[in-house]
Short mmCIF file of C-alpha atoms in Angstrom, two decimals:
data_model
loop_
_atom_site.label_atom_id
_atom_site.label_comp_id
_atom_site.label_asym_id
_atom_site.label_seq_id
_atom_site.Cartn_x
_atom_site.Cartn_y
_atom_site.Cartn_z
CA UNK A 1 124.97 141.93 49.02
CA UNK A 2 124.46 142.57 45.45
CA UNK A 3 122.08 145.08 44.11
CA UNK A 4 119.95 142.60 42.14
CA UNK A 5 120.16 139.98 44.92
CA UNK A 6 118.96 143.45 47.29
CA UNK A 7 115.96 143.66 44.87
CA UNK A 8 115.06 140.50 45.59
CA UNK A 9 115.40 140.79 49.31
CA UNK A 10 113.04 143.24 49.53
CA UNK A 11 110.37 141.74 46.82
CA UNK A 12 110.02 138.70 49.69
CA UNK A 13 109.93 140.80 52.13
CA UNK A 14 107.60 143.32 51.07
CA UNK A 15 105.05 139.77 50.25
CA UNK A 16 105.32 139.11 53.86
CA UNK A 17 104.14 142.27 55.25
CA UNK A 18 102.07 142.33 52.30
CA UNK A 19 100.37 139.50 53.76
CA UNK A 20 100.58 139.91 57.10
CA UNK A 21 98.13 143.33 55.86
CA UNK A 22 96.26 141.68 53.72
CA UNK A 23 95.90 138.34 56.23
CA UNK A 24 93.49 141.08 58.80
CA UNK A 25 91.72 143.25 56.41
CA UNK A 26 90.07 140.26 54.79
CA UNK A 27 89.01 138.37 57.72
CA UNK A 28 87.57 141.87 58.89
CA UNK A 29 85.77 142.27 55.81
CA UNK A 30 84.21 138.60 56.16
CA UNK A 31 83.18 138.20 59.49
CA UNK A 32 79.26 138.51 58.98
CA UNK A 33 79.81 135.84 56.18
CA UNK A 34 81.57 133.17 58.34
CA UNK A 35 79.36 134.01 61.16
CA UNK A 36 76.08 133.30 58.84
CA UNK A 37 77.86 129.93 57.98
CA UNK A 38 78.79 128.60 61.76
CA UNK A 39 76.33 130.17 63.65
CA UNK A 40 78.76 131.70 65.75
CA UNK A 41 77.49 134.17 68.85
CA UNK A 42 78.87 137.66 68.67
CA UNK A 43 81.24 137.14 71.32
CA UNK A 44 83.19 134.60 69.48
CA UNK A 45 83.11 136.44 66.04
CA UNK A 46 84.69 139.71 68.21
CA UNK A 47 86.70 137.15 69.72
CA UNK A 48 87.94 135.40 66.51
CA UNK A 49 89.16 139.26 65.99
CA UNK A 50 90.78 139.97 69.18
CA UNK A 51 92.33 136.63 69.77
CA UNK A 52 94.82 137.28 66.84
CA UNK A 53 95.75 140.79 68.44
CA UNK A 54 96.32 138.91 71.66
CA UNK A 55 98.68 136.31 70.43
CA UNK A 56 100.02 139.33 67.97
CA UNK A 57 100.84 141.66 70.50
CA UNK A 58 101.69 139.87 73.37
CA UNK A 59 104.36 137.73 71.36
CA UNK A 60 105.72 140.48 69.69
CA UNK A 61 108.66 141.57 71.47
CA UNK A 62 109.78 137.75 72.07
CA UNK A 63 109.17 137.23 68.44
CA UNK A 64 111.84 140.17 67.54
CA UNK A 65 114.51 138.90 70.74
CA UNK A 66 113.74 135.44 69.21
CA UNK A 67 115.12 137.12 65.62
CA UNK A 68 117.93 138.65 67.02
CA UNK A 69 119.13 135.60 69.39
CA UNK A 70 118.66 132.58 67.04
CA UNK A 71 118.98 134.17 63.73
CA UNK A 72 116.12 136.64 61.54
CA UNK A 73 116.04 134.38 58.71
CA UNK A 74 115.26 131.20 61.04
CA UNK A 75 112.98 132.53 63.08
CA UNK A 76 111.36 134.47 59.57
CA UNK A 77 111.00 131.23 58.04
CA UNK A 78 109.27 129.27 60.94
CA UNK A 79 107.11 131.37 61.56
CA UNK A 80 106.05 131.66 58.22
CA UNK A 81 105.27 127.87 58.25
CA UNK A 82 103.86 127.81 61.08
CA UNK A 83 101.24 130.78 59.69
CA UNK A 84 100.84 128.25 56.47
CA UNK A 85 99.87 125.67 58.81
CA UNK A 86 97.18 127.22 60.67
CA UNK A 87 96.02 129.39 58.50
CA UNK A 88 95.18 127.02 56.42
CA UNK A 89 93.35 124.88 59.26
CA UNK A 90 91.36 128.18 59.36
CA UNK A 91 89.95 127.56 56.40
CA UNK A 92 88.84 123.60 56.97
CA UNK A 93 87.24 125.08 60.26
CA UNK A 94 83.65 123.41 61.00
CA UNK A 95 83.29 124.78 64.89
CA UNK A 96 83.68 128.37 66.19
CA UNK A 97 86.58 127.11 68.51
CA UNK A 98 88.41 125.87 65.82
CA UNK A 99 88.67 129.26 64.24
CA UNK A 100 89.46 130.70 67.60
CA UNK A 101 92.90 128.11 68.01
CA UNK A 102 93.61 129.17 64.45
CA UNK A 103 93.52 132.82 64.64
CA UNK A 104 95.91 133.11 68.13
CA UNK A 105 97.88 130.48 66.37
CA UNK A 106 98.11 133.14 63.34
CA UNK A 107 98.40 136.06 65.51
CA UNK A 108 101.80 134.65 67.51
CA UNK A 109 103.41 133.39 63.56
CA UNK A 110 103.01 137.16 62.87
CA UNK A 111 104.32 138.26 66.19
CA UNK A 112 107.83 136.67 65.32
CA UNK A 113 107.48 136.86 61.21
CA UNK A 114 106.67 140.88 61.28
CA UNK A 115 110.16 141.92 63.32
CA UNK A 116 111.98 139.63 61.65
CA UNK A 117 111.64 140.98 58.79
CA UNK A 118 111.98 144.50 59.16
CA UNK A 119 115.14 143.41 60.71
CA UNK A 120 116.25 141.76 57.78
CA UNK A 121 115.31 144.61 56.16
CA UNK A 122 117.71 146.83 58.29
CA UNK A 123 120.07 143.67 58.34
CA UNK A 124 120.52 143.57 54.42
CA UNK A 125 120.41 147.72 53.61
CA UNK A 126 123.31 150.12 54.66
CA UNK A 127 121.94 152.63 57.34
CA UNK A 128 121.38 156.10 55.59
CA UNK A 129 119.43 156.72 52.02
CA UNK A 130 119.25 152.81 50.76
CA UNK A 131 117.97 151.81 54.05
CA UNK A 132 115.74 154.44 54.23
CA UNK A 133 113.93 153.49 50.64
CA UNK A 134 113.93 149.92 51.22
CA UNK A 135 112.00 150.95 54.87
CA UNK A 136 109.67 153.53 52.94
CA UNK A 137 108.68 150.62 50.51
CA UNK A 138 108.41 148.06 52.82
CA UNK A 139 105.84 149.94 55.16
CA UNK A 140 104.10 151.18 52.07
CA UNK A 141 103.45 147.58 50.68
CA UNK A 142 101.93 146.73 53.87
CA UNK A 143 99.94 149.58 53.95
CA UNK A 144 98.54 148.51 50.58
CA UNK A 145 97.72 144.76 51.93
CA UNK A 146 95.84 146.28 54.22
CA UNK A 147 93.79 148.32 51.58
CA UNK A 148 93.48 146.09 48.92
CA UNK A 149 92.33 143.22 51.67
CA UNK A 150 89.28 145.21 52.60
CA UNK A 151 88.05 144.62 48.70
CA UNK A 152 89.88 141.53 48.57
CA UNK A 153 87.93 140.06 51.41
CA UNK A 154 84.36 140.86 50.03
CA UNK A 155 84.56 140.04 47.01
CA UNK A 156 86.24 136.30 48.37
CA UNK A 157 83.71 136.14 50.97
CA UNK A 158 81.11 136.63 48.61
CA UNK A 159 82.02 133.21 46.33
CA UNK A 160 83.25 131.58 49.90
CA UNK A 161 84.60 133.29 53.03
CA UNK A 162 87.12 129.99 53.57
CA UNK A 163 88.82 131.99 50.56
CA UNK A 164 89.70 134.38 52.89
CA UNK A 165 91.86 131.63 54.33
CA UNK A 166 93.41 129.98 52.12
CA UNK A 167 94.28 132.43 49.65
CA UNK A 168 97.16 133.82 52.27
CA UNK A 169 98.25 130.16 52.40
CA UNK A 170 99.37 129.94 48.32
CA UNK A 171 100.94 133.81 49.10
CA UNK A 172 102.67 132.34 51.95
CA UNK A 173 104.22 129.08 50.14
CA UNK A 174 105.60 131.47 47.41
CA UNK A 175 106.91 133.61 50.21
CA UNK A 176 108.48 130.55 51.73
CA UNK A 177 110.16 128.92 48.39
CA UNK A 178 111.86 132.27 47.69
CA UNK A 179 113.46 132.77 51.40
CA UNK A 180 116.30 130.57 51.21
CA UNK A 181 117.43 131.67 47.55
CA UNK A 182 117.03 135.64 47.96
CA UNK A 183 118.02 136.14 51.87
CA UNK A 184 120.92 134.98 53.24
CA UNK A 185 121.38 133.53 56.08
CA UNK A 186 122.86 135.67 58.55
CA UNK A 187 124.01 133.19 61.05
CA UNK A 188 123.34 134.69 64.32
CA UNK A 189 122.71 131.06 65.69
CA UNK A 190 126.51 130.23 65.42
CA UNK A 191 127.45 133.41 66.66
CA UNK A 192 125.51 133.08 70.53
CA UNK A 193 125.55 129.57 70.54
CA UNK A 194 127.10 130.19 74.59
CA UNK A 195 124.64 132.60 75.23
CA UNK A 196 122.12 131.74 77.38
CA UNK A 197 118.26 132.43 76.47
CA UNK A 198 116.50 134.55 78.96
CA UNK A 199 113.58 132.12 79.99
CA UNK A 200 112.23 134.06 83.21
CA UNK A 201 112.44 137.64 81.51
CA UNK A 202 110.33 135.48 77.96
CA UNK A 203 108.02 134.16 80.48
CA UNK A 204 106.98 137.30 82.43
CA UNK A 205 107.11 139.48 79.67
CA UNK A 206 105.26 137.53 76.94
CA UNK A 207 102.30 136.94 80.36
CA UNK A 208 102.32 140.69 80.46
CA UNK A 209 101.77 141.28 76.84
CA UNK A 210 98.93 138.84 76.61
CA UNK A 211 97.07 140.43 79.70
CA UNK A 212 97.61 143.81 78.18
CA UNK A 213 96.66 143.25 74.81
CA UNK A 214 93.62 141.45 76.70
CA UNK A 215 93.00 144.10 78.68
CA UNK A 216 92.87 146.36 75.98
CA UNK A 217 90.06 143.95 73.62
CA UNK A 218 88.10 144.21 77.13
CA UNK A 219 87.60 147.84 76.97
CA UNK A 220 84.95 147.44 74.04
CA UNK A 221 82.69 145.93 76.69
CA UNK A 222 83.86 148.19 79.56
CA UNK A 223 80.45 147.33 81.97
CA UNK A 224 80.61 143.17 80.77
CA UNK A 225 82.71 141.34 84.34
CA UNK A 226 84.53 144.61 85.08
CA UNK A 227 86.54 142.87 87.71
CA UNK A 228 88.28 140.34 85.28
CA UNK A 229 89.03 143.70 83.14
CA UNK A 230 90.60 145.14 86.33
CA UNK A 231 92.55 142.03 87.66
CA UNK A 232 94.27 141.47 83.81
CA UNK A 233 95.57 144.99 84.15
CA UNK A 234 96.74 144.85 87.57
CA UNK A 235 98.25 141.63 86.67
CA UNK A 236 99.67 142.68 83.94
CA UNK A 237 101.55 145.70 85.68
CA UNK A 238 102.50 143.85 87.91
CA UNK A 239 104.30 141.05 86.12
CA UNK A 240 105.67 144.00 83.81
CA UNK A 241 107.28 145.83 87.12
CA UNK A 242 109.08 141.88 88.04
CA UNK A 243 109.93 141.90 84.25
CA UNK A 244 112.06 144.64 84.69
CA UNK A 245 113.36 143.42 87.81
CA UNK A 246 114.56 140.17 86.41
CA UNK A 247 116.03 142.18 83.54
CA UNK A 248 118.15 144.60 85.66
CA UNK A 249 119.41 141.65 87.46
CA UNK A 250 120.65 139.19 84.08
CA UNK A 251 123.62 139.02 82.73
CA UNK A 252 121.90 138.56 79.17
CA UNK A 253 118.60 140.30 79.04
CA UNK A 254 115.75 139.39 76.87
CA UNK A 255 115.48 143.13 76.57
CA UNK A 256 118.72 145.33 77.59
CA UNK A 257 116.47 147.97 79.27
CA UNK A 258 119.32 150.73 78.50
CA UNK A 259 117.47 150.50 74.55
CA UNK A 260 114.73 152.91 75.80
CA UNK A 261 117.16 155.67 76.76
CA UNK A 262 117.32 156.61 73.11
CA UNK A 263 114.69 159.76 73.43
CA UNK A 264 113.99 158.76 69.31
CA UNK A 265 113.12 155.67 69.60
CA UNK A 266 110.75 156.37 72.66
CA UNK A 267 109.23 159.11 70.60
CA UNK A 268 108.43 156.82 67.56
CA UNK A 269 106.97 154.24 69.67
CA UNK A 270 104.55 157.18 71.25
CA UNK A 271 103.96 158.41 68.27
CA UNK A 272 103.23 154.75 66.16
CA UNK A 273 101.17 154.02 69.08
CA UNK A 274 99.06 157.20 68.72
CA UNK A 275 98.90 156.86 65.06
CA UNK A 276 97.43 153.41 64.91
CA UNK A 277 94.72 154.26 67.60
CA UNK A 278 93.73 157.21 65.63
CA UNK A 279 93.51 155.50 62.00
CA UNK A 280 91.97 152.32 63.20
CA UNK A 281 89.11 154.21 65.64
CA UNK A 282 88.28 156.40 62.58
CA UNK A 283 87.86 153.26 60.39
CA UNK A 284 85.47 151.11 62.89
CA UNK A 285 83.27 154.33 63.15
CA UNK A 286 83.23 155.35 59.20
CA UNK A 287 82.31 151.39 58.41
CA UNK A 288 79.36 151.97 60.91
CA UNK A 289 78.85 155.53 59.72
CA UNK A 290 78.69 153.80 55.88
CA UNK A 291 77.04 150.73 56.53
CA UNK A 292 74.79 151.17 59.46
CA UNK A 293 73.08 154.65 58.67
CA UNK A 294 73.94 155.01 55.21
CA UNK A 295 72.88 151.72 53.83
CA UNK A 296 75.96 150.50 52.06
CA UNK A 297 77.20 147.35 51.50
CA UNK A 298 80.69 145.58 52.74
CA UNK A 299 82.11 146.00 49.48
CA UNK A 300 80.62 149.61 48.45
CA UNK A 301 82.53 150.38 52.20
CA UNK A 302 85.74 148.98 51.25
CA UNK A 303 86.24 151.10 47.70
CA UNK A 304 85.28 154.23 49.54
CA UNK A 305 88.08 153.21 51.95
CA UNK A 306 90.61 152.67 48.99
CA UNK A 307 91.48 156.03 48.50
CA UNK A 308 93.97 155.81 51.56
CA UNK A 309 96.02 153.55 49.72
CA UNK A 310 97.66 156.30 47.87
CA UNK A 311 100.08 155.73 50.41
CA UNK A 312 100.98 152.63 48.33
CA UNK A 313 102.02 155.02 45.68
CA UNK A 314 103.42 158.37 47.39
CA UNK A 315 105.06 156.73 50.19
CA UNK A 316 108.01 154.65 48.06
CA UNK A 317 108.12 157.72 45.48
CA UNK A 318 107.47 161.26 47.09
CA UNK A 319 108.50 160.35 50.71
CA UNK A 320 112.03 159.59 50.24
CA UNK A 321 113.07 163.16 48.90
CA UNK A 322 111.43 164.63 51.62
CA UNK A 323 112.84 163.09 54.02
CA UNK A 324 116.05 163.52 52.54
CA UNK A 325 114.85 167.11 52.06
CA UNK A 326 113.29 168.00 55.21
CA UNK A 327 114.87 165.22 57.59
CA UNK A 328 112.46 162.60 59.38
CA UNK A 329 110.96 164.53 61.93
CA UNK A 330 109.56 166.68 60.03
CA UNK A 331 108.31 164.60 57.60
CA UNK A 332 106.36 162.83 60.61
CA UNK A 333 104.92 166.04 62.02
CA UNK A 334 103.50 167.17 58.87
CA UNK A 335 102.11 163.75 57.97
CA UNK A 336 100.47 164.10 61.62
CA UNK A 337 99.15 167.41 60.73
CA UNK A 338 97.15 166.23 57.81
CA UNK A 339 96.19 163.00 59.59
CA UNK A 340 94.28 165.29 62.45
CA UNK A 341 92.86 167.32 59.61
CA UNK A 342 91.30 164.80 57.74
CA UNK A 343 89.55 163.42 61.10
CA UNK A 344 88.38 167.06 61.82
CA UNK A 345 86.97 167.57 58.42
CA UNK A 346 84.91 164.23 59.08
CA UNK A 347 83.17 165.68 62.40
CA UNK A 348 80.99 167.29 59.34
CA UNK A 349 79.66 164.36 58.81
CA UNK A 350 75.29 164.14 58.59
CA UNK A 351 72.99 161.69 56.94
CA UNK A 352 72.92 163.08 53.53
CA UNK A 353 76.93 163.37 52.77
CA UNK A 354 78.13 162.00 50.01
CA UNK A 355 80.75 160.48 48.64
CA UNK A 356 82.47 163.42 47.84
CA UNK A 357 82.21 164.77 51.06
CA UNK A 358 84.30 162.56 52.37
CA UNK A 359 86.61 161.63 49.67
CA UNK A 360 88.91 164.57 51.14
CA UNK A 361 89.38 163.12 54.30
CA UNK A 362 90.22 159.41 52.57
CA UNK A 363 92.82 161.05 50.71
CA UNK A 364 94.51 162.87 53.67
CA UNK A 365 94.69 160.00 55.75
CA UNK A 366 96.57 157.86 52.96
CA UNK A 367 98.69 160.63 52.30
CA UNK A 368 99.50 161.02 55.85
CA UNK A 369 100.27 157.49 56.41
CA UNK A 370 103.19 157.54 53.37
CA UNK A 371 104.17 160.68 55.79
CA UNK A 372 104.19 158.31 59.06
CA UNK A 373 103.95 154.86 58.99
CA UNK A 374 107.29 154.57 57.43
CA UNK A 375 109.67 157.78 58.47
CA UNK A 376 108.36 156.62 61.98
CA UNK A 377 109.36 152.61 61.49
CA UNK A 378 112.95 154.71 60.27
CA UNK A 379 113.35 156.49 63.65
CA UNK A 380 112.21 153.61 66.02
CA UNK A 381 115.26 151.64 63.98
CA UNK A 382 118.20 154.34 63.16
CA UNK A 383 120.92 154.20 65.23
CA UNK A 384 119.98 150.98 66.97
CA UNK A 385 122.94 148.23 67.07
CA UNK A 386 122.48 145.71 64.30
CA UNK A 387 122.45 143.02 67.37
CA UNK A 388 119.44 144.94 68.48
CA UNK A 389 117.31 145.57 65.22
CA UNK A 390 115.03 142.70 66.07
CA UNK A 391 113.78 143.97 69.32
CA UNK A 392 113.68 147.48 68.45
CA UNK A 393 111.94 146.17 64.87
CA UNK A 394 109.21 144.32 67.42
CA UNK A 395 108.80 147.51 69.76
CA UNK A 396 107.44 149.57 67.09
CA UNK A 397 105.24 147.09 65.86
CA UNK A 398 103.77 146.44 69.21
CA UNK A 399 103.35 149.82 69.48
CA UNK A 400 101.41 150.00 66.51
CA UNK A 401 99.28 146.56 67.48
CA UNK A 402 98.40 147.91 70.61
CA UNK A 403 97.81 151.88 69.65
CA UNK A 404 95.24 149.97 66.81
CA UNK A 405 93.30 148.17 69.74
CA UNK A 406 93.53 150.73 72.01
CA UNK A 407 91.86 153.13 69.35
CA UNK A 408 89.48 150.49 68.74
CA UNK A 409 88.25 150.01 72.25
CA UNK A 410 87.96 152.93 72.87
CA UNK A 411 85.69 154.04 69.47
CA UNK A 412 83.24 151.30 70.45
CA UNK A 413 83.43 152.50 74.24
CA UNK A 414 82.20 155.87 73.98
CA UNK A 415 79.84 155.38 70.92
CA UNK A 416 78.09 153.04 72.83
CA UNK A 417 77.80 154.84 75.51
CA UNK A 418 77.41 157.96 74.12
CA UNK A 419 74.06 156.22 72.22
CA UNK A 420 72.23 154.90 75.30
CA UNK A 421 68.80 153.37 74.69
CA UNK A 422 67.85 155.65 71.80
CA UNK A 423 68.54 153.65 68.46
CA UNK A 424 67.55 156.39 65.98
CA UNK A 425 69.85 157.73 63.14
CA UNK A 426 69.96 161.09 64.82
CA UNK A 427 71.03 159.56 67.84
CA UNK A 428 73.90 157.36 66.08
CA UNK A 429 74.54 159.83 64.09
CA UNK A 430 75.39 162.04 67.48
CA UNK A 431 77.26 158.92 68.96
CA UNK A 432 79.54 158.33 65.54
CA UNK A 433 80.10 162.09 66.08
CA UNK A 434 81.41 161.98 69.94
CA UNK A 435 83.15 158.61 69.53
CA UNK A 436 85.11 160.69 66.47
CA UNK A 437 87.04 162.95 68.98
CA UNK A 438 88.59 159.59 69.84
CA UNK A 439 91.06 159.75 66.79
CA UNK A 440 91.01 163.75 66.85
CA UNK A 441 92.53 163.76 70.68
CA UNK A 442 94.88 160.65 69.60
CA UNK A 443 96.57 162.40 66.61
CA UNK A 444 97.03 165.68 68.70
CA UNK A 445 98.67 163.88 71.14
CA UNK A 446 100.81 162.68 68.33
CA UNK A 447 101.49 165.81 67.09
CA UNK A 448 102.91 167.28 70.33
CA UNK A 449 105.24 164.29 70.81
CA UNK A 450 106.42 164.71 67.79
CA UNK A 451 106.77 168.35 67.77
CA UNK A 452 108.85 167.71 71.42
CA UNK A 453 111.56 165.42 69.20
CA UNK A 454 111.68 168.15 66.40
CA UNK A 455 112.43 170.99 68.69
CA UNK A 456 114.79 168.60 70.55
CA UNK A 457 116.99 167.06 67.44
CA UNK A 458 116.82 170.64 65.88
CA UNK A 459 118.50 172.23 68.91
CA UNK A 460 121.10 169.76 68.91
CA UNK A 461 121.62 170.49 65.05
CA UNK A 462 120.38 167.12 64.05
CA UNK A 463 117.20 166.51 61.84
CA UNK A 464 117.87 163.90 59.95
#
């Protein structure tokens, strides 16, 4: 592929993940809005949140098999309409079910559109230094949707929260004109046309997935029909344990189970997993923290929250040369390092902080995600077989998806628990402060699997 035609690879590609970040941080951002408008119960507005992380992360790995089997560009491009399509419904939406169809809808478009195209990205990019940019920029653009959605959505929501809606869908058409001209087609249709499609291993797998990622969304409500919380995640194991029976026993497996010998890949999963719950748990409390006992509004929130996308910035610039310098794993143990510093700094936190109080903390964690997010979406992918880049593309992300609801869950667990009947600032205050060792015990669980890999690649000689 030429280097200009490269360019433009990666400009469509970075707009979808762009999106895809973008897509959740605004809908976050304008919940109360759209719940003011439809009158919707809290129940459904948490579930117009959770439903997309259901049909996310319980599609996910079918979405990157999908990639891999019938082509990344196909499978790229309809899901991408299919997200047009229903987000766009979204936004026409007169009854809280509505938005409820329209957000799993969403959530499974993004399940197959996010692996395929990090696997194009992998696909179109020589493995070593080019890759290894294109990667670094890709995860850094996504990193910025997610950022710049959080403004993004309130000031939308405050002229109309259907905004929030349809502005994805003109992103998304743009997105969808380009594909054709700038990514080629790589075929992989022709090439297992006599290869059969693993429809037992799709169906118990993708059923596991969805009762997981269920399971997980039910945590936030751990004393609300305990038994249907308990009987999704027996289910779910248990379908998982026939998965992998089915799989050892095909031919062609939906996933070749041999894919999670590599001790890397295994790691970065772990570790992407970790990282998400820690980052997403500290941002549910610090938007209570801001809004709830400080007074702040949606919007004030969102700036403060800005500062993390220096990632945006360092993570396509400064990142690269160390990771040449240093190799990956070390790049992803330092960016740990200054993730679980920034969430210690914030157990400081009283009713009279300010701004600047925190503002070391915000610029930690965005620093420490240019550190992560990407070097870790490099190991989860290096060395895999181009055949496989799709499913090893969707493991990471799943990882991620879940690790960002388990994180989540678990914030809203113990705070609530940890605030009882007592409603007074000091005693929020207290809860916000207990439900912060949440992210401070994820990240140094991070840090030790990580740590594990470094001492392991560096005895073998290899740290790159």
């Amino acid at each position: 592929m030429s280097g200009l035609r490269s360019v433009g690879a990666l400009m469509v590609l970075c707009g979808a993940i762009f999106l895809e970040g973008i897509d959740v941080a605004m809908l976050n951002v304008a919940a109360p809005a759209i719940r003011a408008e439809l009158g919707l119960e809290t129940t459904t507005l948490s579930a117009v949140v959770s439903l997309y992380v259901l049909g996310y992360a319980g599609f996910m790995l079918l979405g990157g098999r999908a990639a891999d089997l019938l082509g990344k560009r196909r499978v790229f491009m309809a899901a991408l309409a299919v997200f047009i399509l229903f987000s766009g419904l979204g936004g026409f939406a007169t009854e809280g079910w509505m938005l409820l169809v329209a957000r799993f809808v969403t959530g499974v478009a993004s399940a197959f559109m996010t692996p395929a195209g990090l696997a194009l990205i992998t696909a179109n990019f020589a493995q070593g230094p080019a890759r290894n940019q294109a990667i670094l920029i890709y995860s850094a653009t996504g990193a910025a949707g997610f950022s710049l959605g959080l403004v993004a959505g309130g000031l939308l929501a405050a002229v109309d929260w259907r905004l929030v809606f349809f502005t994805p869908v003109i992103l998304a058409v743009i997105i969808f004109a380009l594909t054709p001209i700038l990514i080629a087609d790589d075929g992989r249709r022709d090439r297992n046309r006599n290869r059969s499609f693993d429809l037992p291993g799709a169906v118990l797998l993708t059923s596991a997935m969805l009762l997981a990622a269920f399971t997980v969304t039910r945590l936030e409500n751990p004393f609300h029909a305990p038994v249907l919380t308990v009987g999704a995640l027996v289910t779910s194991l248990l379908l998982a344990a026939a998965f992998i029976v089915v799989e050892t026993r095909r031919p062609d497996p939906l996933v070749r189970l041999g894919i999670l010998r590599s001790d890397r890949l295994v790691r970065a999963n772990l570790g992407a997993l970790l990282f998400a719950a820690a980052f997403f748990a500290f941002q549910f409390l610090v938007s209570i923290y801001l809004q709830e006992l400080l007074g702040w509004t949606p919007l004030e929130t969102s700036l403060a929250l800005l500062a993390v996308a220096v990632d945006a910035v360092v993570a396509p610039t400064v990142t690269p040369w160390l990771v040449t310098r240093f190799g990956t794993p070390r790049v992803v143990v330092a960016g740990l390092a200054l993730s679980g510093l920034s969430y210690a700094l914030f157990l400081r936190l009283d009713l009279g902080w300010t701004y600047a109080a925190m503002f070391p903390s915000m610029i930690l964690i965005g620093l420490s995600f240019a550190f992560v997010y990407g070097p870790l979406t490099i190991l989860a992918t290096d060395g895999i077989a181009e055949a496989e880049q799709g499913l090893a593309s969707a493991l990471v992300n799943t990882s991620f998806q879940f690790g960002a609801g388990i994180g989540l869950s678990a914030a809203s667990a113990i705070s609530v628990l940890a605030l009882g009947a007592d409603p007074s600032p000091d005693a929020r205050l207290e809860a916000i402060r207990l439900a912060l060792l949440v992210p401070v015990a994820a990240i140094s669980l991070g840090i030790l699997v990580a740590v594990g890999g470094l001492h392991r690649q560096t005895s073998r000689g290899c740290i790159h």
